[in-house]
């Protein structure tokens, strides 16, 4: 499967896998059950460059390519999807838009601590009344002298409970509709910035997903990212990149579900033979393996196109749609192969099943991705 | 003045599908016993300055192990690769490595892992030390500079031996001498973007095919079989009390408890 990868990509897989097996695997179940964010491991990951994967060396990052980045997220998620989520969101929809749209001064200020994992990033778009319809957000950031005064109620913020540097989507011109939305960076600790209760989620429980409320929160005007009115453009660009990360995450979960299923099917005996010898089980394993490989090709293609500087919107949407859909399917089949044990917390497939489900929802639902792909297909691009 | 350290590493086989013993990039990894040697060398470079060179003998499939050494921080890497080397036993391997080390010239320390995860002989380090006429200390856990000399601690069974040595010296590094570092992404990026594995062949190191390979090897592996460990299950029967008493007796008899 790694035939198409460079030696560097393979080295990335080996090193990330070794780290995750040694440091995350032993606690993956507990952090899920306890809904605990494992700082002790995250700090080590920070030292290894996982929080600034594509940030250049000059800004304290690892300076890697998109394929290596996707492999990193796939491998972390293979062991703990919740930690994979933290890394993906931090890199793809916080650090990347700052790199892409930030001024030199902004980059120097915000990126090095993010890349070194001294600070954690978040992307705050979703509101109680605005999810897929991003243009429907109600948050405002009104200019007042040298500041913006932000009022926002952001929900389901990945990394929300621990985020230091947050990209807030808000209306700087409430009358201008889609064109009135901007991105302002708000930092934890600013007066009026309050982190809400952590969400009690079905999966991804080790990620501190929370609401973030900003009430008359005053930030310097220089915290505006890009120009006023560019909010949706920045958001969509960030989400294009983020989709590769989430697709890689879904792929990692599916890979883990496949591996556990193969292991279990070879060891579990029924009717006198290992269940892998029963055709109905081996057929499921064949389907799972094929789906996982197909998803992997789509994910790496999207990342490869991004590395080539080519348009990757459609490819990323396809990768995200397909990988997240098959991740749920494969995790579901893994539970089925494990029978009653698959429904028990004694086996990890139960966790994969819960974790996989949300990949079809966040960073663009499957429905939105089908819209993006269909539009692209009909335009002939 | 810094320390120039050469670390000899091996890309070991982790899998032999169908009993076939052939090296490919997929079934080879950096010998886990060489990681402490590399890490030890890198820590010494941090303390004293100087350089760390990784050297390996093997086919092209050994390159990833050398890149990994550079991703950990080694300054440069050399691969001694020649079809005439195929079939070399530990002595022929040591002869080839000695010639390569001589070619790399000035060094202060020559490091080896204590053994390899695939053939496990532990012979190459000591044989190379003899070949290069170097003093040798095995199973080293610590090196400290004191009054112009180097003090080397060796862990042997339950004892720590301390030696004072003059450089250059050959050392094999104890597997638990250091906590091995994880390889970071920036290290990998820098190894692949900025560094290259330099290749040597026999001619480059001044050896002829008769010195190494099967011809130059006094020993030859003629068969390779998986060792089968015999296990015997003993079922304890009777009441729970009797089973517990029997279990205690069995454990005491076997010397596991007393």
Coordinates of C-alpha atoms in Angstrom, one line a residue:
Chain A
X1 CA 0.0 0.0 0.0
X2 CA 2.9 2.3 0.6
X3 CA 4.3 1.6 -2.9
X4 CA 3.5 5.1 -4.0
X5 CA 5.1 6.8 -1.1
X6 CA 8.5 8.3 -0.9
X7 CA 11.1 7.0 1.5
X8 CA 10.6 10.1 3.6
X9 CA 6.8 9.4 3.9
X10 CA 7.6 5.9 5.0
X11 CA 10.0 7.1 7.6
X12 CA 7.3 9.4 8.9
X13 CA 4.9 6.5 9.2
X14 CA 7.5 4.4 11.0
X15 CA 8.4 7.1 13.5
X16 CA 4.9 8.3 14.2
X17 CA 3.6 4.7 14.6
X18 CA 6.4 3.8 17.0
X19 CA 5.7 6.9 19.1
X20 CA 2.0 6.3 19.2
X21 CA 2.3 2.6 20.0
X22 CA 4.7 3.4 22.8
X23 CA 3.1 6.5 24.3
X24 CA -0.6 6.7 23.3
X25 CA -1.8 3.0 22.9
X26 CA -1.3 2.2 26.6
X27 CA -3.7 5.0 27.6
X28 CA -6.0 5.2 24.6
X29 CA -8.8 3.4 26.3
X30 CA -8.5 5.3 29.6
X31 CA -8.4 8.8 28.2
X32 CA -11.6 7.9 26.2
X33 CA -13.3 6.6 29.3
X34 CA -12.2 9.4 31.6
X35 CA -12.7 12.0 28.8
X36 CA -9.2 13.2 29.7
X37 CA -6.9 15.3 27.5
X38 CA -3.4 13.6 28.0
X39 CA -1.1 16.6 28.4
X40 CA 1.8 14.4 29.3
X41 CA 1.8 12.8 25.9
X42 CA 0.7 15.9 24.0
X43 CA 3.8 17.8 25.3
X44 CA 6.0 15.0 23.9
X45 CA 4.2 15.2 20.6
X46 CA 4.9 19.0 20.6
X47 CA 8.6 18.3 20.9
X48 CA 8.5 16.0 17.9
X49 CA 6.9 18.6 15.6
X50 CA 3.4 17.2 15.5
X51 CA 1.9 20.6 16.2
X52 CA 3.7 22.5 13.4
X53 CA 3.9 19.7 10.8
X54 CA 3.9 22.0 7.7
X55 CA 5.2 25.2 9.4
X56 CA 8.6 26.1 8.1
X57 CA 11.7 25.6 10.2
X58 CA 12.1 29.4 10.5
X59 CA 8.8 29.5 12.5
X60 CA 9.7 26.5 14.7
X61 CA 7.9 23.9 12.6
X62 CA 8.9 20.6 10.9
X63 CA 8.5 22.0 7.4
X64 CA 6.9 18.8 6.0
X65 CA 4.7 18.1 3.0
X66 CA 1.0 17.4 2.9
X67 CA 1.3 13.7 2.3
X68 CA 3.6 13.4 5.4
X69 CA 1.1 15.4 7.3
X70 CA -1.8 13.1 6.3
X71 CA 0.2 10.1 7.3
X72 CA 1.0 11.6 10.7
X73 CA -2.7 12.2 11.3
X74 CA -3.7 8.8 10.0
X75 CA -1.1 7.1 12.3
X76 CA -2.1 9.1 15.4
X77 CA -5.8 8.4 14.8
X78 CA -5.1 4.7 14.3
X79 CA -4.3 4.7 18.0
X80 CA -6.4 7.5 19.3
X81 CA -8.8 9.4 17.0
X82 CA -9.4 12.0 19.7
X83 CA -5.7 13.0 19.8
X84 CA -5.6 12.8 16.0
X85 CA -8.5 15.3 16.0
X86 CA -6.6 17.7 18.2
X87 CA -3.6 17.6 15.9
X88 CA -5.6 17.8 12.7
X89 CA -7.7 20.8 13.8
X90 CA -4.7 22.6 15.3
X91 CA -2.6 22.2 12.1
X92 CA -5.2 22.4 9.4
X93 CA -7.7 25.0 10.4
X94 CA -5.8 27.1 12.8
X95 CA -2.1 27.1 12.0
X96 CA -2.6 26.8 8.2
X97 CA -4.9 29.8 7.7
X98 CA -2.6 31.9 10.0
X99 CA 0.3 30.9 7.7
X100 CA -1.7 31.6 4.5
X101 CA -3.4 34.8 5.4
X102 CA -1.4 36.2 8.3
X103 CA 1.0 39.2 7.9
X104 CA 4.7 38.6 8.7
X105 CA 4.2 40.2 12.1
X106 CA 1.1 38.1 12.9
X107 CA 2.9 34.9 11.8
X108 CA 5.9 35.7 14.0
X109 CA 3.7 36.4 16.9
X110 CA 1.3 33.5 16.8
X111 CA 2.8 30.6 14.8
X112 CA 6.0 29.7 16.7
X113 CA 4.2 29.0 20.1
X114 CA 1.5 27.0 18.2
X115 CA 4.1 25.0 16.3
X116 CA 6.0 24.2 19.5
X117 CA 2.7 23.2 21.2
X118 CA 3.2 25.8 23.9
X119 CA -0.2 27.0 22.7
X120 CA -3.2 25.1 21.2
X121 CA -5.2 26.4 18.4
X122 CA -9.0 26.3 17.6
X123 CA -11.3 27.2 14.8
X124 CA -14.6 28.8 15.9
X125 CA -17.2 28.9 13.2
X126 CA -20.1 26.8 14.3
X127 CA -22.9 28.5 16.3
X128 CA -26.2 27.1 17.7
X129 CA -28.0 28.4 14.6
X130 CA -25.2 28.1 12.0
X131 CA -23.4 24.9 11.0
X132 CA -23.4 23.8 7.4
X133 CA -24.8 27.3 6.5
X134 CA -21.7 29.1 7.6
X135 CA -23.0 32.4 6.2
X136 CA -25.7 32.3 8.8
X137 CA -23.5 33.1 11.7
X138 CA -24.7 35.7 14.2
X139 CA -21.5 36.6 16.0
X140 CA -20.3 40.2 15.7
X141 CA -17.0 41.9 15.8
X142 CA -17.5 45.6 15.6
X143 CA -14.7 48.1 15.1
X144 CA -14.2 50.5 18.0
X145 CA -11.1 52.7 17.5
X146 CA -8.1 50.4 17.5
X147 CA -10.1 47.4 18.7
X148 CA -12.8 45.0 17.7
X149 CA -15.4 44.2 20.2
X150 CA -16.5 40.6 19.8
X151 CA -19.8 39.1 20.9
X152 CA -20.0 35.4 19.9
X153 CA -21.5 32.1 21.1
X154 CA -19.4 29.4 19.4
X155 CA -20.3 25.8 20.0
X156 CA -18.7 22.4 19.4
X157 CA -15.3 23.9 19.3
X158 CA -12.7 21.1 18.9
X159 CA -9.9 21.7 21.4
X160 CA -12.2 24.4 22.9
X161 CA -11.4 23.6 26.5
X162 CA -7.7 24.0 26.2
X163 CA -7.4 26.4 23.2
X164 CA -5.2 29.5 23.5
X165 CA -5.3 30.9 20.0
X166 CA -8.8 30.9 18.5
X167 CA -9.9 31.9 15.0
X168 CA -13.3 33.6 15.5
X169 CA -15.6 34.0 12.6
X170 CA -17.8 37.1 13.2
X171 CA -19.7 39.8 11.3
X172 CA -17.6 42.9 11.1
X173 CA -20.4 44.4 8.9
X174 CA -23.7 43.1 10.0
X175 CA -25.5 44.5 6.9
X176 CA -23.2 43.0 4.3
X177 CA -24.4 39.4 4.4
X178 CA -21.8 36.8 3.2
X179 CA -19.3 39.6 2.5
X180 CA -19.6 41.0 6.0
X181 CA -17.9 38.0 7.7
X182 CA -14.3 38.3 9.0
X183 CA -11.8 36.2 11.0
X184 CA -10.4 37.7 14.1
X185 CA -7.9 36.0 16.4
X186 CA -8.9 36.0 20.0
X187 CA -6.7 34.6 22.8
X188 CA -7.6 32.9 25.9
X189 CA -7.2 35.1 28.9
X190 CA -8.6 38.2 27.1
X191 CA -11.4 39.8 29.2
X192 CA -14.8 38.6 28.1
X193 CA -13.4 35.3 26.7
X194 CA -15.1 32.4 28.5
X195 CA -14.7 28.7 27.8
X196 CA -18.0 26.8 28.4
X197 CA -18.6 23.3 29.8
X198 CA -17.0 20.4 28.0
X199 CA -19.4 18.5 25.7
X200 CA -20.3 15.0 26.9
X201 CA -19.8 13.4 23.5
X202 CA -20.4 9.9 22.3
X203 CA -16.9 9.6 20.8
X204 CA -13.7 11.6 20.6
X205 CA -14.0 11.8 24.3
X206 CA -10.4 12.7 25.0
X207 CA -10.8 15.8 23.0
X208 CA -12.0 18.8 25.1
X209 CA -14.7 19.9 22.8
X210 CA -16.5 22.9 24.3
X211 CA -18.4 26.1 23.6
X212 CA -16.5 29.4 23.7
X213 CA -18.4 32.5 24.5
X214 CA -17.1 36.0 23.9
X215 CA -18.9 38.8 25.6
X216 CA -17.9 42.4 24.8
X217 CA -14.4 40.9 24.3
X218 CA -12.1 43.6 23.1
X219 CA -9.1 42.5 20.9
X220 CA -6.6 44.8 19.0
X221 CA -7.7 45.6 15.5
X222 CA -4.4 44.1 14.3
X223 CA -5.8 40.7 15.2
X224 CA -7.9 40.8 12.0
X225 CA -6.7 38.0 9.7
X226 CA -6.6 39.0 6.1
X227 CA -9.1 41.8 5.3
X228 CA -12.6 42.5 6.5
X229 CA -15.1 40.5 4.6
X230 CA -12.7 37.7 3.8
X231 CA -14.0 35.4 6.5
X232 CA -15.8 32.9 4.3
X233 CA -12.9 32.7 1.9
X234 CA -10.5 32.0 4.7
X235 CA -12.9 29.5 6.2
X236 CA -13.4 27.6 3.0
X237 CA -9.7 27.5 2.3
X238 CA -9.0 26.2 5.8
X239 CA -11.7 23.6 5.5
X240 CA -10.3 22.4 2.2
X241 CA -7.1 21.6 4.0
X242 CA -8.9 20.4 7.1
X243 CA -10.8 17.9 5.1
X244 CA -7.6 16.1 4.2
X245 CA -6.8 15.9 7.9
X246 CA -10.2 14.6 8.9
X247 CA -10.2 12.1 6.0
X248 CA -6.8 10.9 7.2
X249 CA -8.3 10.6 10.7
X250 CA -11.2 8.6 9.5
X251 CA -8.8 6.4 7.6
X252 CA -6.7 5.8 10.7
X253 CA -9.8 4.7 12.6
X254 CA -10.8 2.3 9.8
X255 CA -7.3 0.9 9.6
X256 CA -7.3 0.2 13.4
X257 CA -10.8 -1.5 13.0
X258 CA -9.5 -3.7 10.2
X259 CA -6.4 -4.7 12.1
X260 CA -8.4 -5.6 15.3
X261 CA -10.9 -7.6 13.2
X262 CA -8.2 -9.6 11.5
X263 CA -6.5 -10.3 14.8
X264 CA -9.8 -11.3 16.5
X265 CA -11.1 -13.4 13.5
X266 CA -7.9 -15.5 13.5
X267 CA -8.1 -16.2 17.2
X268 CA -11.8 -16.5 18.0
X269 CA -13.0 -20.1 17.4
X270 CA -16.6 -21.1 16.6
X271 CA -17.8 -24.4 15.1
X272 CA -14.3 -25.8 15.7
X273 CA -12.3 -23.3 13.6
X274 CA -11.2 -19.7 13.8
X275 CA -14.0 -17.5 12.6
X276 CA -11.7 -16.2 9.9
X277 CA -12.2 -19.5 8.2
X278 CA -15.9 -18.9 7.8
X279 CA -16.6 -17.4 4.5
X280 CA -19.0 -14.8 5.8
X281 CA -16.3 -13.4 8.0
X282 CA -13.5 -13.6 5.5
X283 CA -15.7 -11.8 2.9
X284 CA -16.2 -9.0 5.4
X285 CA -12.5 -8.7 6.0
X286 CA -11.9 -8.6 2.2
X287 CA -14.5 -5.8 1.9
X288 CA -13.0 -3.9 4.8
X289 CA -9.5 -4.1 3.5
X290 CA -10.6 -2.9 0.0
X291 CA -12.5 0.0 1.4
X292 CA -9.6 1.1 3.6
X293 CA -7.1 0.9 0.7
X294 CA -9.5 2.8 -1.6
X295 CA -9.9 5.5 1.1
X296 CA -6.1 5.7 1.6
X297 CA -5.6 6.3 -2.1
X298 CA -8.1 9.1 -2.2
X299 CA -6.6 10.7 0.9
X300 CA -3.0 10.6 -0.4
X301 CA -4.1 11.8 -3.8
X302 CA -5.7 14.9 -2.2
X303 CA -2.6 15.6 -0.2
X304 CA -0.4 15.0 -3.2
X305 CA -2.4 17.5 -5.3
X306 CA -2.0 20.0 -2.5
X307 CA 1.8 19.4 -2.5
X308 CA 1.9 20.0 -6.2
X309 CA 0.1 23.3 -5.8
X310 CA -2.8 22.1 -7.8
X311 CA -6.5 22.5 -7.1
X312 CA -7.6 19.9 -4.6
X313 CA -11.0 21.0 -3.5
X314 CA -12.9 18.2 -5.2
X315 CA -10.2 15.6 -4.4
X316 CA -10.3 16.6 -0.7
X317 CA -14.1 16.5 -0.6
X318 CA -14.1 13.1 -2.2
X319 CA -11.4 11.8 0.3
X320 CA -13.3 13.3 3.3
X321 CA -16.7 11.9 2.1
X322 CA -15.5 8.5 1.2
X323 CA -13.0 8.0 4.1
X324 CA -15.6 9.1 6.7
X325 CA -18.4 6.9 5.3
X326 CA -16.2 3.8 5.0
X327 CA -14.7 4.5 8.5
X328 CA -18.2 4.1 9.9
X329 CA -18.9 1.0 7.8
X330 CA -15.6 -0.7 8.6
X331 CA -16.0 0.1 12.3
X332 CA -19.5 -1.3 12.2
X333 CA -18.3 -4.5 10.5
X334 CA -15.5 -4.7 13.1
X335 CA -18.2 -4.7 15.8
X336 CA -20.1 -7.4 14.0
X337 CA -17.1 -9.6 13.6
X338 CA -16.4 -9.3 17.3
X339 CA -20.0 -10.2 18.1
X340 CA -21.1 -9.4 21.7
X341 CA -17.5 -8.5 22.6
X342 CA -17.5 -5.8 20.0
X343 CA -20.3 -4.1 21.9
X344 CA -18.3 -4.2 25.1
X345 CA -15.7 -1.7 26.2
X346 CA -13.3 -4.6 26.7
X347 CA -12.4 -4.4 23.1
X348 CA -11.3 -1.3 21.3
X349 CA -13.6 -1.6 18.3
X350 CA -16.5 -0.3 20.4
X351 CA -14.5 3.0 20.7
X352 CA -13.7 3.0 17.0
X353 CA -17.4 2.7 16.2
X354 CA -18.2 5.7 18.3
X355 CA -15.2 7.7 17.1
X356 CA -15.9 7.0 13.4
X357 CA -19.4 8.2 13.5
X358 CA -18.6 11.9 13.9
X359 CA -16.2 12.0 11.0
X360 CA -19.3 12.2 8.7
X361 CA -20.5 15.3 10.6
X362 CA -17.7 17.6 11.4
X363 CA -15.6 19.8 9.1
X364 CA -18.4 19.6 6.6
X365 CA -21.1 16.9 6.7
X366 CA -21.3 14.1 4.1
X367 CA -24.3 16.0 2.6
X368 CA -22.3 19.2 2.2
X369 CA -19.4 17.2 0.6
X370 CA -21.8 15.6 -1.9
X371 CA -22.9 19.2 -2.8
X372 CA -19.3 20.3 -3.3
X373 CA -18.4 17.3 -5.4
X374 CA -21.6 17.4 -7.4
X375 CA -21.1 21.1 -8.2
X376 CA -17.5 20.4 -9.3
X377 CA -18.6 17.4 -11.4
X378 CA -21.3 19.4 -13.1
X379 CA -18.9 22.3 -13.8
X380 CA -16.7 19.7 -15.5
X381 CA -13.7 20.4 -13.3
Chain B
X1 CA 38.1 20.0 20.9
X2 CA 35.1 18.0 19.9
X3 CA 34.7 14.2 19.7
X4 CA 34.4 12.6 16.4
X5 CA 32.3 9.4 16.8
X6 CA 31.6 6.7 14.3
X7 CA 28.6 4.5 15.1
X8 CA 28.4 1.2 13.2
X9 CA 24.8 0.3 12.7
X10 CA 22.9 -2.6 11.1
X11 CA 19.6 -2.8 9.3
X12 CA 18.1 -6.0 10.8
X13 CA 15.4 -8.3 9.4
X14 CA 12.2 -8.3 11.3
X15 CA 10.2 -10.7 9.1
X16 CA 11.1 -13.6 6.9
X17 CA 7.8 -14.4 5.0
X18 CA 7.6 -18.0 3.9
X19 CA 11.0 -18.7 5.6
X20 CA 12.8 -16.6 3.0
X21 CA 15.6 -14.6 4.4
X22 CA 15.8 -11.7 2.0
X23 CA 16.3 -8.1 2.8
X24 CA 13.8 -5.5 1.5
X25 CA 13.2 -2.0 2.8
X26 CA 9.8 -3.3 4.1
X27 CA 11.2 -6.1 6.3
X28 CA 14.2 -4.3 7.7
X29 CA 14.6 -1.8 10.5
X30 CA 17.4 -0.1 12.3
X31 CA 18.7 -2.6 14.9
X32 CA 17.0 -1.7 18.2
X33 CA 20.4 -2.3 20.0
X34 CA 22.1 0.3 17.8
X35 CA 19.6 3.0 18.9
X36 CA 21.2 3.5 22.3
X37 CA 24.6 3.6 20.6
X38 CA 23.5 6.4 18.3
X39 CA 21.7 8.2 21.1
X40 CA 24.8 7.9 23.3
X41 CA 26.9 9.4 20.6
X42 CA 24.5 12.3 20.0
X43 CA 24.5 13.1 23.7
X44 CA 28.3 13.1 23.7
X45 CA 28.3 15.4 20.7
X46 CA 26.0 17.8 22.5
X47 CA 28.3 17.8 25.5
X48 CA 31.7 18.0 23.8
X49 CA 30.9 19.1 20.2
X50 CA 32.3 17.2 17.3
X51 CA 30.5 14.9 14.9
X52 CA 28.5 11.7 14.6
X53 CA 28.9 9.5 11.6
X54 CA 26.7 6.4 11.0
X55 CA 28.2 3.6 9.1
X56 CA 26.6 0.4 7.9
X57 CA 27.4 -2.5 5.6
X58 CA 24.5 -4.0 3.7
X59 CA 22.3 -3.9 0.6
X60 CA 20.4 -0.9 -0.6
X61 CA 17.6 -1.9 1.8
X62 CA 19.8 -0.7 4.6
X63 CA 19.5 3.0 3.5
X64 CA 16.3 3.7 5.5
X65 CA 18.2 2.7 8.7
X66 CA 20.9 5.2 7.8
X67 CA 18.3 7.9 7.1
X68 CA 16.8 7.2 10.5
X69 CA 20.2 7.7 12.1
X70 CA 20.5 11.1 10.4
X71 CA 16.9 11.9 11.4
X72 CA 17.9 11.2 15.0
X73 CA 20.7 13.7 14.4
X74 CA 23.8 12.0 12.9
X75 CA 25.8 14.4 10.7
X76 CA 26.5 12.0 7.9
X77 CA 25.9 8.4 6.9
X78 CA 27.9 5.9 4.8
X79 CA 26.7 2.6 3.4
X80 CA 29.2 0.0 2.4
X81 CA 27.4 -1.9 -0.4
X82 CA 29.0 -4.4 -2.8
X83 CA 27.6 -7.6 -4.2
X84 CA 30.9 -9.3 -3.2
X85 CA 30.0 -8.7 0.4
X86 CA 27.0 -11.1 0.2
X87 CA 27.4 -14.1 2.5
X88 CA 29.9 -12.4 4.8
X89 CA 30.0 -13.9 8.3
X90 CA 30.9 -11.8 11.3
X91 CA 34.6 -11.9 10.7
X92 CA 34.3 -10.9 7.0
X93 CA 31.8 -8.1 8.1
X94 CA 34.3 -6.9 10.7
X95 CA 37.2 -6.9 8.1
X96 CA 35.0 -4.8 5.7
X97 CA 33.9 -2.4 8.5
X98 CA 37.6 -1.9 9.6
X99 CA 38.5 -1.0 6.1
X100 CA 35.6 1.4 5.8
X101 CA 36.4 3.0 9.2
X102 CA 40.1 3.4 8.2
X103 CA 38.8 5.1 5.0
X104 CA 36.7 7.5 7.1
X105 CA 39.9 8.3 9.1
X106 CA 40.2 10.3 12.1
X107 CA 37.8 9.4 14.9
X108 CA 37.9 9.4 18.7
X109 CA 35.3 6.9 19.5
X110 CA 34.0 3.9 17.6
X111 CA 30.6 2.7 18.8
X112 CA 28.7 -0.5 18.3
X113 CA 25.4 -1.7 19.6
X114 CA 25.9 -4.6 22.1
X115 CA 24.3 -7.0 19.6
X116 CA 21.9 -7.3 16.8
X117 CA 18.2 -8.3 17.0
X118 CA 18.5 -10.7 14.0
X119 CA 21.7 -12.7 14.4
X120 CA 22.5 -11.8 18.0
X121 CA 26.2 -12.7 17.9
X122 CA 27.7 -9.6 19.5
X123 CA 30.9 -10.4 17.7
X124 CA 31.3 -7.6 15.2
X125 CA 32.2 -4.8 17.6
X126 CA 34.9 -6.8 19.4
X127 CA 36.3 -8.2 16.1
X128 CA 36.5 -4.8 14.5
X129 CA 38.3 -3.5 17.6
X130 CA 40.9 -6.2 17.2
X131 CA 41.1 -5.5 13.4
X132 CA 41.8 -1.8 14.0
X133 CA 44.1 -2.5 17.0
X134 CA 41.9 -0.4 19.3
X135 CA 41.3 -0.9 23.0
X136 CA 37.8 -2.3 23.6
X137 CA 35.3 -1.9 26.4
X138 CA 31.9 -3.7 26.1
X139 CA 28.5 -3.0 27.6
X140 CA 29.3 0.7 28.3
X141 CA 26.8 2.8 30.2
X142 CA 28.6 6.0 30.9
X143 CA 31.5 8.1 29.6
X144 CA 32.9 11.0 31.6
X145 CA 35.9 13.2 30.9
X146 CA 38.2 13.8 33.9
X147 CA 41.6 15.3 34.0
X148 CA 42.3 14.8 30.3
X149 CA 41.3 11.2 30.3
X150 CA 38.0 9.5 29.6
X151 CA 36.4 7.4 32.3
X152 CA 34.2 4.7 30.9
X153 CA 31.8 2.7 33.0
X154 CA 30.9 -0.8 32.0
X155 CA 27.9 -2.7 33.5
X156 CA 28.6 -6.4 33.9
X157 CA 26.0 -8.4 35.6
X158 CA 25.5 -6.7 39.0
X159 CA 28.8 -4.7 38.9
X160 CA 29.9 -1.4 37.5
X161 CA 33.5 -1.4 36.3
X162 CA 35.2 1.9 35.7
X163 CA 38.1 2.2 33.2
X164 CA 40.3 5.1 32.4
X165 CA 41.2 5.1 28.6
X166 CA 43.0 7.0 26.0
X167 CA 41.3 7.7 22.8
X168 CA 40.7 6.4 20.2
X169 CA 38.8 3.5 21.7
X170 CA 36.1 1.1 20.5
X171 CA 33.0 0.6 22.7
X172 CA 29.9 -1.5 22.6
X173 CA 27.0 0.3 24.3
X174 CA 24.7 -1.2 26.9
X175 CA 21.1 -1.4 25.6
X176 CA 19.9 0.4 28.7
X177 CA 22.7 3.0 28.8
X178 CA 20.4 5.8 27.6
X179 CA 16.7 6.4 27.1
X180 CA 16.4 6.4 23.4
X181 CA 15.0 9.5 21.8
X182 CA 11.9 9.6 19.6
X183 CA 12.5 10.7 16.0
X184 CA 10.9 14.0 15.4
X185 CA 9.4 15.2 12.1
X186 CA 11.9 18.1 11.6
X187 CA 14.7 15.5 11.9
X188 CA 13.2 13.4 9.2
X189 CA 12.6 16.4 7.0
X190 CA 16.1 17.6 7.4
X191 CA 17.6 14.1 6.8
X192 CA 15.8 13.6 3.5
X193 CA 16.0 17.1 2.2
X194 CA 19.5 18.1 3.2
X195 CA 21.5 14.9 3.7
X196 CA 22.4 11.9 1.5
X197 CA 23.7 8.4 2.3
X198 CA 27.1 8.1 0.7
X199 CA 27.9 4.8 -0.8
X200 CA 31.2 2.9 -0.7
X201 CA 32.1 -0.3 -2.6
X202 CA 34.9 -2.7 -2.0
X203 CA 37.3 -0.9 -4.3
X204 CA 36.7 2.4 -2.5
X205 CA 37.9 0.8 0.8
X206 CA 40.8 -1.1 -0.8
X207 CA 39.6 -4.7 -0.4
X208 CA 39.3 -7.4 -2.9
X209 CA 36.3 -9.8 -3.3
X210 CA 38.4 -12.7 -1.8
X211 CA 38.7 -10.8 1.5
X212 CA 35.0 -10.8 2.2
X213 CA 31.8 -12.5 1.2
X214 CA 31.4 -16.2 1.3
X215 CA 35.1 -16.7 0.2
X216 CA 36.4 -14.6 3.0
X217 CA 34.1 -16.1 5.7
X218 CA 35.5 -19.0 7.8
X219 CA 32.0 -19.8 9.0
X220 CA 28.8 -20.4 7.0
X221 CA 25.2 -20.7 8.1
X222 CA 24.0 -23.9 6.4
X223 CA 20.5 -24.1 7.7
X224 CA 18.1 -21.8 9.6
X225 CA 15.2 -23.2 11.5
X226 CA 12.8 -21.7 14.1
X227 CA 13.6 -22.9 17.6
X228 CA 10.7 -24.6 19.1
X229 CA 10.2 -24.1 22.8
X230 CA 8.6 -27.1 24.5
X231 CA 5.9 -26.2 26.9
X232 CA 4.1 -28.6 29.2
X233 CA 0.8 -27.9 30.8
X234 CA 0.2 -29.4 34.3
X235 CA -3.5 -29.4 35.4
X236 CA -4.0 -29.2 39.1
X237 CA -7.1 -31.0 40.3
X238 CA -8.9 -31.4 43.6
X239 CA -10.4 -28.9 46.0
X240 CA -9.5 -25.3 45.7
X241 CA -7.4 -25.6 48.9
X242 CA -5.5 -28.6 47.4
X243 CA -5.0 -26.8 44.1
X244 CA -3.6 -23.8 45.9
X245 CA -1.3 -26.0 48.0
X246 CA -0.1 -28.0 44.9
X247 CA 0.5 -24.7 43.1
X248 CA 2.6 -23.4 45.9
X249 CA 4.6 -26.7 45.9
X250 CA 5.1 -26.6 42.1
X251 CA 6.3 -22.9 42.3
X252 CA 8.7 -23.7 45.1
X253 CA 10.0 -26.8 43.4
X254 CA 10.8 -24.8 40.3
X255 CA 12.6 -22.2 42.4
X256 CA 10.2 -19.4 41.4
X257 CA 9.3 -18.6 45.0
X258 CA 10.9 -19.7 48.3

